[in-house]
Short mmCIF file of C-alpha atoms and ligand atoms in Angstrom, two decimals:
data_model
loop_
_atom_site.label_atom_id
_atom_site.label_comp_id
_atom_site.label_asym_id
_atom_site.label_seq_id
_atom_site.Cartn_x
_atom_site.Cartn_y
_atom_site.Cartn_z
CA UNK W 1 -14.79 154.78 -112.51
CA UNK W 2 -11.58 153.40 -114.19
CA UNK W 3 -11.62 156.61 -116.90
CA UNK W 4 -12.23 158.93 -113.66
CA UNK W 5 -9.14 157.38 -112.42
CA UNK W 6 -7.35 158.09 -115.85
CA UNK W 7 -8.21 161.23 -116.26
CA UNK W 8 -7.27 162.32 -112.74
CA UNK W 9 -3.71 160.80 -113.55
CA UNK W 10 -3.09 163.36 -116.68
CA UNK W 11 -4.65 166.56 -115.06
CA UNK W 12 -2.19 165.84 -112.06
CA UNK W 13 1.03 165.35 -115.20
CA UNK W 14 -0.04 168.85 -116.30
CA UNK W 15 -0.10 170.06 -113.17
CA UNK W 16 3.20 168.93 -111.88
CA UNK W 17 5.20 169.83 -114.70
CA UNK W 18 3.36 173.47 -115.03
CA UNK W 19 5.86 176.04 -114.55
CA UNK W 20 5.32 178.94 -112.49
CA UNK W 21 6.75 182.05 -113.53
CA UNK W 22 6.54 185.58 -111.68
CA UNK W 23 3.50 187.70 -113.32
CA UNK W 24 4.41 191.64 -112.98
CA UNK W 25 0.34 192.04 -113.02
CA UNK W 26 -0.26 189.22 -110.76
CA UNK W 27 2.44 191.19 -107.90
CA UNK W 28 0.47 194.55 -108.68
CA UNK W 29 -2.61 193.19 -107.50
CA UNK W 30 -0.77 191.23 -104.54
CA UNK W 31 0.34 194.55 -103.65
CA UNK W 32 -2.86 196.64 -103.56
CA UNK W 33 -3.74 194.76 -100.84
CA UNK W 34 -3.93 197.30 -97.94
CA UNK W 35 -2.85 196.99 -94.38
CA UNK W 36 -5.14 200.12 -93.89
CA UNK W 37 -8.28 198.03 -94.80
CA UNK W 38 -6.57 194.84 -93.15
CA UNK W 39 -6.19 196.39 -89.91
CA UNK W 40 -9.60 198.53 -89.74
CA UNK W 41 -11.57 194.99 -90.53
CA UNK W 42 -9.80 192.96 -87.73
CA UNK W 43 -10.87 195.95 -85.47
CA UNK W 44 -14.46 196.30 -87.11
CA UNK W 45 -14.38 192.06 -86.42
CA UNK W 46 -13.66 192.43 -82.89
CA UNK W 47 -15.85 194.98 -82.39
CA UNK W 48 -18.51 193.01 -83.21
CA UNK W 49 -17.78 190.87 -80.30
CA UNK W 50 -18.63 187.12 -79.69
CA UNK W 51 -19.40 185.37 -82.84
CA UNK W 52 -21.40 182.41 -82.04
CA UNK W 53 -23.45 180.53 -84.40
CA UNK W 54 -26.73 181.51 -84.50
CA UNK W 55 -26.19 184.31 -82.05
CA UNK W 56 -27.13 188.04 -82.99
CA UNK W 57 -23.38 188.93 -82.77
CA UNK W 58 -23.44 186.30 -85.81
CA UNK W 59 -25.93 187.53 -87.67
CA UNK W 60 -24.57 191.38 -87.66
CA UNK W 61 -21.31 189.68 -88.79
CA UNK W 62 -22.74 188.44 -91.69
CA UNK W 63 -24.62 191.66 -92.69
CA UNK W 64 -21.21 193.01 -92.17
CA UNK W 65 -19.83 190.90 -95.42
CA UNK W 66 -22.75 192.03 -97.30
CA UNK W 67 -22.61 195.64 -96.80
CA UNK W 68 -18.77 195.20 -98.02
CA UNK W 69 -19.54 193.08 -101.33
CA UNK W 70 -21.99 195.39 -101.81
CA UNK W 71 -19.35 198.63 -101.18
CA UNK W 72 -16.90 197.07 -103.62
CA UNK W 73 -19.74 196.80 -106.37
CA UNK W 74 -20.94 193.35 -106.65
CA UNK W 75 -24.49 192.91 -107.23
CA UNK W 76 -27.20 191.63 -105.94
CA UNK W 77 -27.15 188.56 -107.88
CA UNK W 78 -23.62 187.80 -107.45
CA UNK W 79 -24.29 187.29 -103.41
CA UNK W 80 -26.03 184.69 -102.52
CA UNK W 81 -26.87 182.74 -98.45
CA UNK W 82 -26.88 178.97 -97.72
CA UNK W 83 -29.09 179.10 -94.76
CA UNK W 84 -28.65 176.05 -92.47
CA UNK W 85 -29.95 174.27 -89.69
CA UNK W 86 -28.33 171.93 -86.72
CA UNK W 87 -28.19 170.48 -83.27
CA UNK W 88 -32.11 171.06 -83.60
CA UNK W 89 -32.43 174.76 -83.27
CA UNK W 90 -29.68 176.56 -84.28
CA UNK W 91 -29.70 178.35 -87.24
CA UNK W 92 -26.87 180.77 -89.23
CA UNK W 93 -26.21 181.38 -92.96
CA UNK W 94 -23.37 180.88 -95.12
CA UNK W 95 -22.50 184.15 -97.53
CA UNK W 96 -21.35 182.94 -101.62
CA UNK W 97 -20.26 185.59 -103.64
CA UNK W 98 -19.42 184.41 -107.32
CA UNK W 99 -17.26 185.92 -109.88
CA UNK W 100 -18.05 184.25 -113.35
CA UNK W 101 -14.63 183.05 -115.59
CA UNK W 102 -14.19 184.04 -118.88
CA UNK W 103 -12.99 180.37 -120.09
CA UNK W 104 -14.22 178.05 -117.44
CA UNK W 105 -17.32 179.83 -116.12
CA UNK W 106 -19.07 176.56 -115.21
CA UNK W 107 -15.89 175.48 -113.08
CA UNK W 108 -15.01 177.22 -109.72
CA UNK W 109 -11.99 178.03 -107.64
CA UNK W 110 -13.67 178.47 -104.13
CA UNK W 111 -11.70 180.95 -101.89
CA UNK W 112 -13.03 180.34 -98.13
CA UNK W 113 -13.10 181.13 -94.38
CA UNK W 114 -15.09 181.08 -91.65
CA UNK W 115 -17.04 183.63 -89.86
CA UNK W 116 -18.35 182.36 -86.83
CA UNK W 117 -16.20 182.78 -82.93
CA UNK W 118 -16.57 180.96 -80.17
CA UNK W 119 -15.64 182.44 -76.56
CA UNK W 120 -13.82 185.54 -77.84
CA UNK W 121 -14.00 187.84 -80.73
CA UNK W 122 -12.17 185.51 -83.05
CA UNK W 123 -9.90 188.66 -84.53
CA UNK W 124 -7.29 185.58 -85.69
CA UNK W 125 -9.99 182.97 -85.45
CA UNK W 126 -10.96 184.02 -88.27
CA UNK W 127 -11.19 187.50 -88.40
CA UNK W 128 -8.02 187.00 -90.19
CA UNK W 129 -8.88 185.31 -93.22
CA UNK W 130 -12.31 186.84 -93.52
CA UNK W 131 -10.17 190.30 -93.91
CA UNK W 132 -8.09 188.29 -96.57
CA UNK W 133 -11.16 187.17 -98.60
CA UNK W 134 -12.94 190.35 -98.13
CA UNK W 135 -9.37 192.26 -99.38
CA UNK W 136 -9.15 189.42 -102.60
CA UNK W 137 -12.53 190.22 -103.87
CA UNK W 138 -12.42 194.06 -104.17
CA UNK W 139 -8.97 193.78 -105.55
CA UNK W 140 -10.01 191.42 -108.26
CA UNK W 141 -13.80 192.54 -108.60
CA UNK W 142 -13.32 193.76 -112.47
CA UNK W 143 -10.22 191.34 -113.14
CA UNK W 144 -11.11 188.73 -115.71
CA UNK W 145 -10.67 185.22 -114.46
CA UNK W 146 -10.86 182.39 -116.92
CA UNK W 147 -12.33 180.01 -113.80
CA UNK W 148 -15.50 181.50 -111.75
CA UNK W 149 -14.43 182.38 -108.44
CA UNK W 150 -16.34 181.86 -105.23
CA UNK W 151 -15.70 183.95 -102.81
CA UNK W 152 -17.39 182.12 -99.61
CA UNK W 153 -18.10 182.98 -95.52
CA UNK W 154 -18.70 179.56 -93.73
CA UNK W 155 -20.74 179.91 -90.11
CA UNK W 156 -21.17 177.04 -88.07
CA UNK W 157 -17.38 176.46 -87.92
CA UNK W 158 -16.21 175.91 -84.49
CA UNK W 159 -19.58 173.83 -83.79
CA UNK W 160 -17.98 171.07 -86.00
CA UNK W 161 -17.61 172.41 -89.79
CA UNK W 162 -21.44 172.78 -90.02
CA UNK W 163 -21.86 175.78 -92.45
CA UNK W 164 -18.89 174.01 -95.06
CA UNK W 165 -20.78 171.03 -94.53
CA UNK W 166 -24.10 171.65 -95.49
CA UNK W 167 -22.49 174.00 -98.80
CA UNK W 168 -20.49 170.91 -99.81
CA UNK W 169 -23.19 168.30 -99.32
CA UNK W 170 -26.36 170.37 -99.95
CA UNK W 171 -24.95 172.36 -102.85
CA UNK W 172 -22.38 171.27 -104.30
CA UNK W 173 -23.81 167.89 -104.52
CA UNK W 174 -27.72 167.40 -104.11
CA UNK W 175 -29.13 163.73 -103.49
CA UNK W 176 -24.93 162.75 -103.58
CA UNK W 177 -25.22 164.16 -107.50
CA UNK W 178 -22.99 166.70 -108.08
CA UNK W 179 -23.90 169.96 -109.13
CA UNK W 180 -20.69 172.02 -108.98
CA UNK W 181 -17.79 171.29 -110.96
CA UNK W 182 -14.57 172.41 -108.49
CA UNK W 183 -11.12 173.06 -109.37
CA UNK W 184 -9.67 173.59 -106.32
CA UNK W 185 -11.00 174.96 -102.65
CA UNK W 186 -8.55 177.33 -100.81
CA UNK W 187 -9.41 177.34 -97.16
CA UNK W 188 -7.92 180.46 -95.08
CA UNK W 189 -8.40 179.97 -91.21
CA UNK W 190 -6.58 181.52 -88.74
CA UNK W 191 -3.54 183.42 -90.39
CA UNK W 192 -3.78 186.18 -87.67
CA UNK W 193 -0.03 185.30 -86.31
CA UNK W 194 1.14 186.55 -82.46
CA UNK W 195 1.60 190.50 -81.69
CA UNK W 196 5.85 190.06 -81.06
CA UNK W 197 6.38 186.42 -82.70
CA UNK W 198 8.64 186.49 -85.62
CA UNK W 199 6.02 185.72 -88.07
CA UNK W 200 7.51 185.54 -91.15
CA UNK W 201 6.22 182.07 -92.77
CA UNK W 202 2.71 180.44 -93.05
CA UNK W 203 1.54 177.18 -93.20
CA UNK W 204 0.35 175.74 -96.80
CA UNK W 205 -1.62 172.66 -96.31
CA UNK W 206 -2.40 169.75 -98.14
CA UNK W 207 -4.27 166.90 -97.73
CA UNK W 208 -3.09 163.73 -96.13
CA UNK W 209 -6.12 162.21 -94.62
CA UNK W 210 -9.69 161.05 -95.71
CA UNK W 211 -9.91 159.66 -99.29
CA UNK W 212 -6.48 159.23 -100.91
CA UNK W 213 -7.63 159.65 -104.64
CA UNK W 214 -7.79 163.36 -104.29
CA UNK W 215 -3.99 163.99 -102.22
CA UNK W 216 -1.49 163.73 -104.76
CA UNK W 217 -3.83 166.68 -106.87
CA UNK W 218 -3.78 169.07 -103.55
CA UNK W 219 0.15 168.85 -102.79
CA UNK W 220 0.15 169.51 -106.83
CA UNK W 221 -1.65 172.76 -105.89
CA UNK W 222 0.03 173.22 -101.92
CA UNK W 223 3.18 173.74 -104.00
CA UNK W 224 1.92 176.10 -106.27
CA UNK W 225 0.38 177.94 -103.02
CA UNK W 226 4.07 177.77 -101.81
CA UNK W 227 5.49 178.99 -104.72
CA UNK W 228 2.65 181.66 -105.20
CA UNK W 229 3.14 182.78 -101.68
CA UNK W 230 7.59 183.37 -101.96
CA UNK W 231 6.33 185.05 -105.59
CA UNK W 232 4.05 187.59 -104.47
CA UNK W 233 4.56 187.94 -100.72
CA UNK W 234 8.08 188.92 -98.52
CA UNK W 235 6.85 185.05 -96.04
CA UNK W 236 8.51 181.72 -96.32
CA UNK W 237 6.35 178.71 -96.39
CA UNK W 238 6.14 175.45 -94.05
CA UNK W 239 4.49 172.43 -95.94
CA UNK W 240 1.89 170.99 -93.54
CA UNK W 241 -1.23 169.26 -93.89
CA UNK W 242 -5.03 169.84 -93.66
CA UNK W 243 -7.23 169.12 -90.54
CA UNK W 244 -10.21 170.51 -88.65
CA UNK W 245 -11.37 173.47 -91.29
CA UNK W 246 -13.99 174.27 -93.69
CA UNK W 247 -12.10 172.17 -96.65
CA UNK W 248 -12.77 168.91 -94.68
CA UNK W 249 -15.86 168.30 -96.15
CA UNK W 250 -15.08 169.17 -99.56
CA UNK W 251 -12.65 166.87 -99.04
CA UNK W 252 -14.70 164.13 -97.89
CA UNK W 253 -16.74 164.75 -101.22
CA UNK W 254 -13.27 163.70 -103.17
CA UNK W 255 -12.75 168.13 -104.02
CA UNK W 256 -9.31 168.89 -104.19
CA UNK W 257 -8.16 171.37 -101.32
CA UNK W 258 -5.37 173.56 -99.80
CA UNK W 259 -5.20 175.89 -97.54
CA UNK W 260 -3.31 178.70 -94.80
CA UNK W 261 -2.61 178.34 -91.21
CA UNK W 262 -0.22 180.71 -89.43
CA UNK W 263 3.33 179.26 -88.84
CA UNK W 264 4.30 180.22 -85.41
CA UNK W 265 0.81 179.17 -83.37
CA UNK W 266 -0.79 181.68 -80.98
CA UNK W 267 -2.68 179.44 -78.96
CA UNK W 268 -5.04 182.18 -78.75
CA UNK W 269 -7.50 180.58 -80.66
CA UNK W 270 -10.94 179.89 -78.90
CA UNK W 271 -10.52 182.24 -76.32
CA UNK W 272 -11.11 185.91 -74.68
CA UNK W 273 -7.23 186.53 -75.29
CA UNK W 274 -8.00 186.17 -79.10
CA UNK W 275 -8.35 190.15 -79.68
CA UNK W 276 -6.61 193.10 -81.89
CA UNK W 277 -4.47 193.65 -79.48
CA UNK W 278 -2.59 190.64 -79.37
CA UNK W 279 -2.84 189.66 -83.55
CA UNK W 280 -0.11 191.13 -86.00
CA UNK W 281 -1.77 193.02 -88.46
CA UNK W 282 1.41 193.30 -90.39
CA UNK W 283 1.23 189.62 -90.58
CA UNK W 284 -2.11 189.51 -91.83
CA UNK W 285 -1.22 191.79 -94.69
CA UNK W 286 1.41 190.14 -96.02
CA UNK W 287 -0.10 186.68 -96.15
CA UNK W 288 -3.14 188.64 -97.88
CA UNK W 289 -0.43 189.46 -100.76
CA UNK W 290 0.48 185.23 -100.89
CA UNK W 291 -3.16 184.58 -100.74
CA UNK W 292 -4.20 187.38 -103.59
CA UNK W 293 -1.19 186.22 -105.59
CA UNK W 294 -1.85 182.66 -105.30
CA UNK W 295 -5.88 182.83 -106.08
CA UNK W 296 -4.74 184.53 -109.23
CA UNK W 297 -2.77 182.07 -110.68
CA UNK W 298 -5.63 179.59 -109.13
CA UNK W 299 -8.71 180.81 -111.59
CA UNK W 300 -5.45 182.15 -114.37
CA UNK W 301 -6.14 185.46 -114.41
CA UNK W 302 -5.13 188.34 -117.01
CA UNK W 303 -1.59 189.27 -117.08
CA UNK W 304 -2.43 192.13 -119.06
CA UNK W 305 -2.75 194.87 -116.71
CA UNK W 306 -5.25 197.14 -117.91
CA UNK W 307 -7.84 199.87 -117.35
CA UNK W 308 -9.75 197.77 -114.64
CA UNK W 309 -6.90 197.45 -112.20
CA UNK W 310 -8.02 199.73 -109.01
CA UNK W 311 -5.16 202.20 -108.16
CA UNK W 312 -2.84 201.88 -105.56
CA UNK W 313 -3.75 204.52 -102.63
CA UNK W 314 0.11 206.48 -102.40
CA UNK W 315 -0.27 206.82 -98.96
CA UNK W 316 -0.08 202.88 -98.60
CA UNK W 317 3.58 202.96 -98.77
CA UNK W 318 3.73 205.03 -95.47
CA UNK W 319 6.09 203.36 -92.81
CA UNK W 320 6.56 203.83 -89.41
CA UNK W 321 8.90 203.19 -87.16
CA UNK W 322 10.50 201.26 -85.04
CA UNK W 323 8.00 199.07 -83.97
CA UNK W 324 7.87 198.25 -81.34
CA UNK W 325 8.67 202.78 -80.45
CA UNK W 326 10.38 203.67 -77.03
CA UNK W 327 11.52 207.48 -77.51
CA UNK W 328 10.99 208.90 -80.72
CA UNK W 329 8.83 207.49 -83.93
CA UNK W 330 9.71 208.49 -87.43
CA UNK W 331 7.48 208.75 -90.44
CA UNK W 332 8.36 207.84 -94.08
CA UNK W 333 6.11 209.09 -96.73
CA UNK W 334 6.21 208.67 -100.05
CA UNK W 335 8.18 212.07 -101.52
CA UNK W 336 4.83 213.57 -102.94
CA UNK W 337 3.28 213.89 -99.89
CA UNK W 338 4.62 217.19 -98.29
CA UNK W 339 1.26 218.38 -95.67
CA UNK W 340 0.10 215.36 -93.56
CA UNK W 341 -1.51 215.17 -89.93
CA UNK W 342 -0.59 212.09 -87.68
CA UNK W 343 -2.71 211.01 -85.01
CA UNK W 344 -2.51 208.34 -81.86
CA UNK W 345 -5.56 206.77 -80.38
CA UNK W 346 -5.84 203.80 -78.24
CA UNK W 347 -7.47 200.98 -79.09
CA UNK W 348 -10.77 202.44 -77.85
CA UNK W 349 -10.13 205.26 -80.11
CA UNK W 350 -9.18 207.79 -77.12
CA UNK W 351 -7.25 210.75 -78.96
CA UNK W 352 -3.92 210.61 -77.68
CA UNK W 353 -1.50 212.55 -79.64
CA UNK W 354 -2.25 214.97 -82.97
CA UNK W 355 0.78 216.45 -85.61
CA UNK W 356 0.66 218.27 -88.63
CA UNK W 357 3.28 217.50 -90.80
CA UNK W 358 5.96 215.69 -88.24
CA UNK W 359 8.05 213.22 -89.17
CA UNK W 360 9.61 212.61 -85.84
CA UNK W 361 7.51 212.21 -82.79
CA UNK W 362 8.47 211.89 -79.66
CA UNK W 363 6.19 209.06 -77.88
CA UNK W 364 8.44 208.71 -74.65
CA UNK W 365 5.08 210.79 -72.78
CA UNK W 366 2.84 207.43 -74.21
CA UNK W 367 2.32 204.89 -71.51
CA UNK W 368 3.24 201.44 -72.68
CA UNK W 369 0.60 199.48 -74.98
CA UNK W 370 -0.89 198.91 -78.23
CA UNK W 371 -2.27 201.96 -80.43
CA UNK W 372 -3.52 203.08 -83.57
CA UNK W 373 -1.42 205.67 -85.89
CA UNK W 374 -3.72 207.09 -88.11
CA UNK W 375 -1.56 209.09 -90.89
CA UNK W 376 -4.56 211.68 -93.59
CA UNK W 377 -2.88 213.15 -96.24
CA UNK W 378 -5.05 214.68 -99.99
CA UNK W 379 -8.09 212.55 -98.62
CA UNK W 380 -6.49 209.54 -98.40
CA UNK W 381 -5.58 207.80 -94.93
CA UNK W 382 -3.57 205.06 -93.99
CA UNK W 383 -3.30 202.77 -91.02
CA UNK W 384 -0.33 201.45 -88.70
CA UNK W 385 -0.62 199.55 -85.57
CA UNK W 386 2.59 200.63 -83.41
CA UNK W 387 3.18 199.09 -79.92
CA UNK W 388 5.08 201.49 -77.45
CA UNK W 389 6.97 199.37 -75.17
CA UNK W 390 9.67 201.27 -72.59
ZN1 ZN F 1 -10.91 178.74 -87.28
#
């Protein structure tokens, strides 16, 4: 017990006095997250409709994360399920997908979120960070880590951390033994921000409750989050603490943990109200860049960039604005792109408006709402969620 205690003390010396310095290949990854992908998963999520633990809705959910692991190449034996039981008959699996460290492979940096709604479709709660996690593993599929990463989908969430609590009580330790050596577990939940709130901070969270032996390691690592996040991402960060997520019962099991929770709250959360429409996509995408830059420096990987890093899609860099449009909407594209065709749907994909090659369009015919701007260019296609508001 006493050299536990020792030992704890020096790893939390190193970590306090390790310096962070920007990483050129750590920001190139941050930034190949796309708001494309970001913003056609939190539609794909709430289309999908009520989440609940052991429901059907659930269980199309989580062959939802499969078919996407599988899509960005990981293989069958890299995806695992932690099936689980409670409350007598309800039943729902927990999705593990591990990336093996060069250096470390026996210890893991867990990356986590959960899956499971209750009441709405969840498209914040946590469609949000499920988008993130999904976005961090095919960015980093073919990056060498020196710590295994575990990329992991918690159910049984809102039903009282169920799904986290079974993986960190049932796996990671068996008979209270434990079987999983963990460096740190990063917890995303609910980083899905208001439509029209100025959402440009997020919440990094450490732990101030439950056993004490394990808090002065996760503010070590909240402010390396922090830093992580004003590194690779344009938000600000809020120091907070952890409560009522999937970390808890790590936590509980003396793991260190941090996590992300949006700044500015919706209060959308748990209800009907918590839909595409009213999330910030934008949001989403840029705490996806903290949260890719930050997992990075997490399980240390490469700063070499090299032959494995997936190219940036051009048409990524597209913007379009203002946002919210009243009259006209302009279109910035990257100089290479010279033939382009912009389209406008609604969110239930109702063709609204369709222009080859226009860089100003006049929206002052749209009736006021939320809708989709779908820009195609050489193959490629990217994304934009544009309110017009008159
Ligand atoms: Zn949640």
């Amino acid at each position: 017990m006493k050299k536990l205690t020792t030992l704890l003390f020096i790893s939390l010396t190193t970590y306090s006095f390790q310096a962070q310095s920007f990483i050129q290949a750590y920001k190139n990854r941050a930034d190949q997250v796309s708001q494309t992908n970001i913003t056609t998963m939190l539609q794909e999520f709430e289309s999908m409709g009520v989440k609940t633990t052991g429901s059907a809705a659930n269980t199309t959910a989580l062959n939802w994360l499969k078919t996407k692991y599988q899509s960005y190449g990981y293989t069958a034996g890299q995806i695992s399920e932690d099936p689980f039981t409670f409350g007598g008959n309800i039943s729902s699996k927990n999705l593990i997908i591990t990336k093996q460290g060069t250096t470390y492979p026996n210890t893991y940096v867990i990356i986590c979120g959960h899956y499971d709604t209750v009441t709405g479709p969840g498209v914040s709660d946590n469609g949000s960070g499920t988008s993130i996690i999904l976005e961090a593993a095919r960015i980093l599929k073919d990056i060498p880590t020196q710590y295994s990463i575990k990329f992991i989908h918690f159910s049984g969430e809102e039903q009282g951390l169920e799904g986290s609590g079974h993986y960190a009580d049932n796996i990671v330790f068996q008979n209270n033994v434990r079987q999983l050596d963990i460096r740190l577990v990063f917890n995303l939940d609910q980083v899905g921000g208001k439509i029209g709130n100025n959402n440009n901070a997020i919440k990094c969270e450490s732990d101030q409750s439950g056993l004490t032996s394990n808090d002065a390691q996760s503010l070590a690592f909240t402010q390396q989050l922090a830093n992580c996040t004003t590194l690779y991402s344009p938000l600000g960060t809020v120091m907070s603490n952890a409560y009522s997520s999937d970390y808890i019962p790590f936590e509980q099991n003396g793991d260190i943990i941090t996590g992300f929770y949006e700044n500015i709250r919706s209060h959308n959360e748990h209800t009907i109200n918590d839909t595409f429409a009213n999330v910030d996509p934008t949001y989403v995408f840029n705490v996806g860049k903290a949260a890719v830059g930050a997992l990075q420096h997490f399980a240390v990987a490469t700063t070499v960039l090299g032959t494995h890093d997936a190219v940036a899609n051009s048409l990524e860099s597209v913007k379009i604005y203002p946002n919210p449009a009243k009259d006209i909407l302009n279109v910035e594209l990257p100089n290479d792109i010279k033939n382009f065709n912009l389209e406008i749907t609604d969110l239930s994909g109702r063709l609204i408006l369709n222009k080859e090659n226009g860089k100003k369009i006049n929206v002052s015919g749209i009736t006021n709402g939320t809708y989709l701007c779908t820009i195609k260019a050489n193959n490629k296609k990217a994304i934009r969620k544009i309110i017009i508001e008159k």
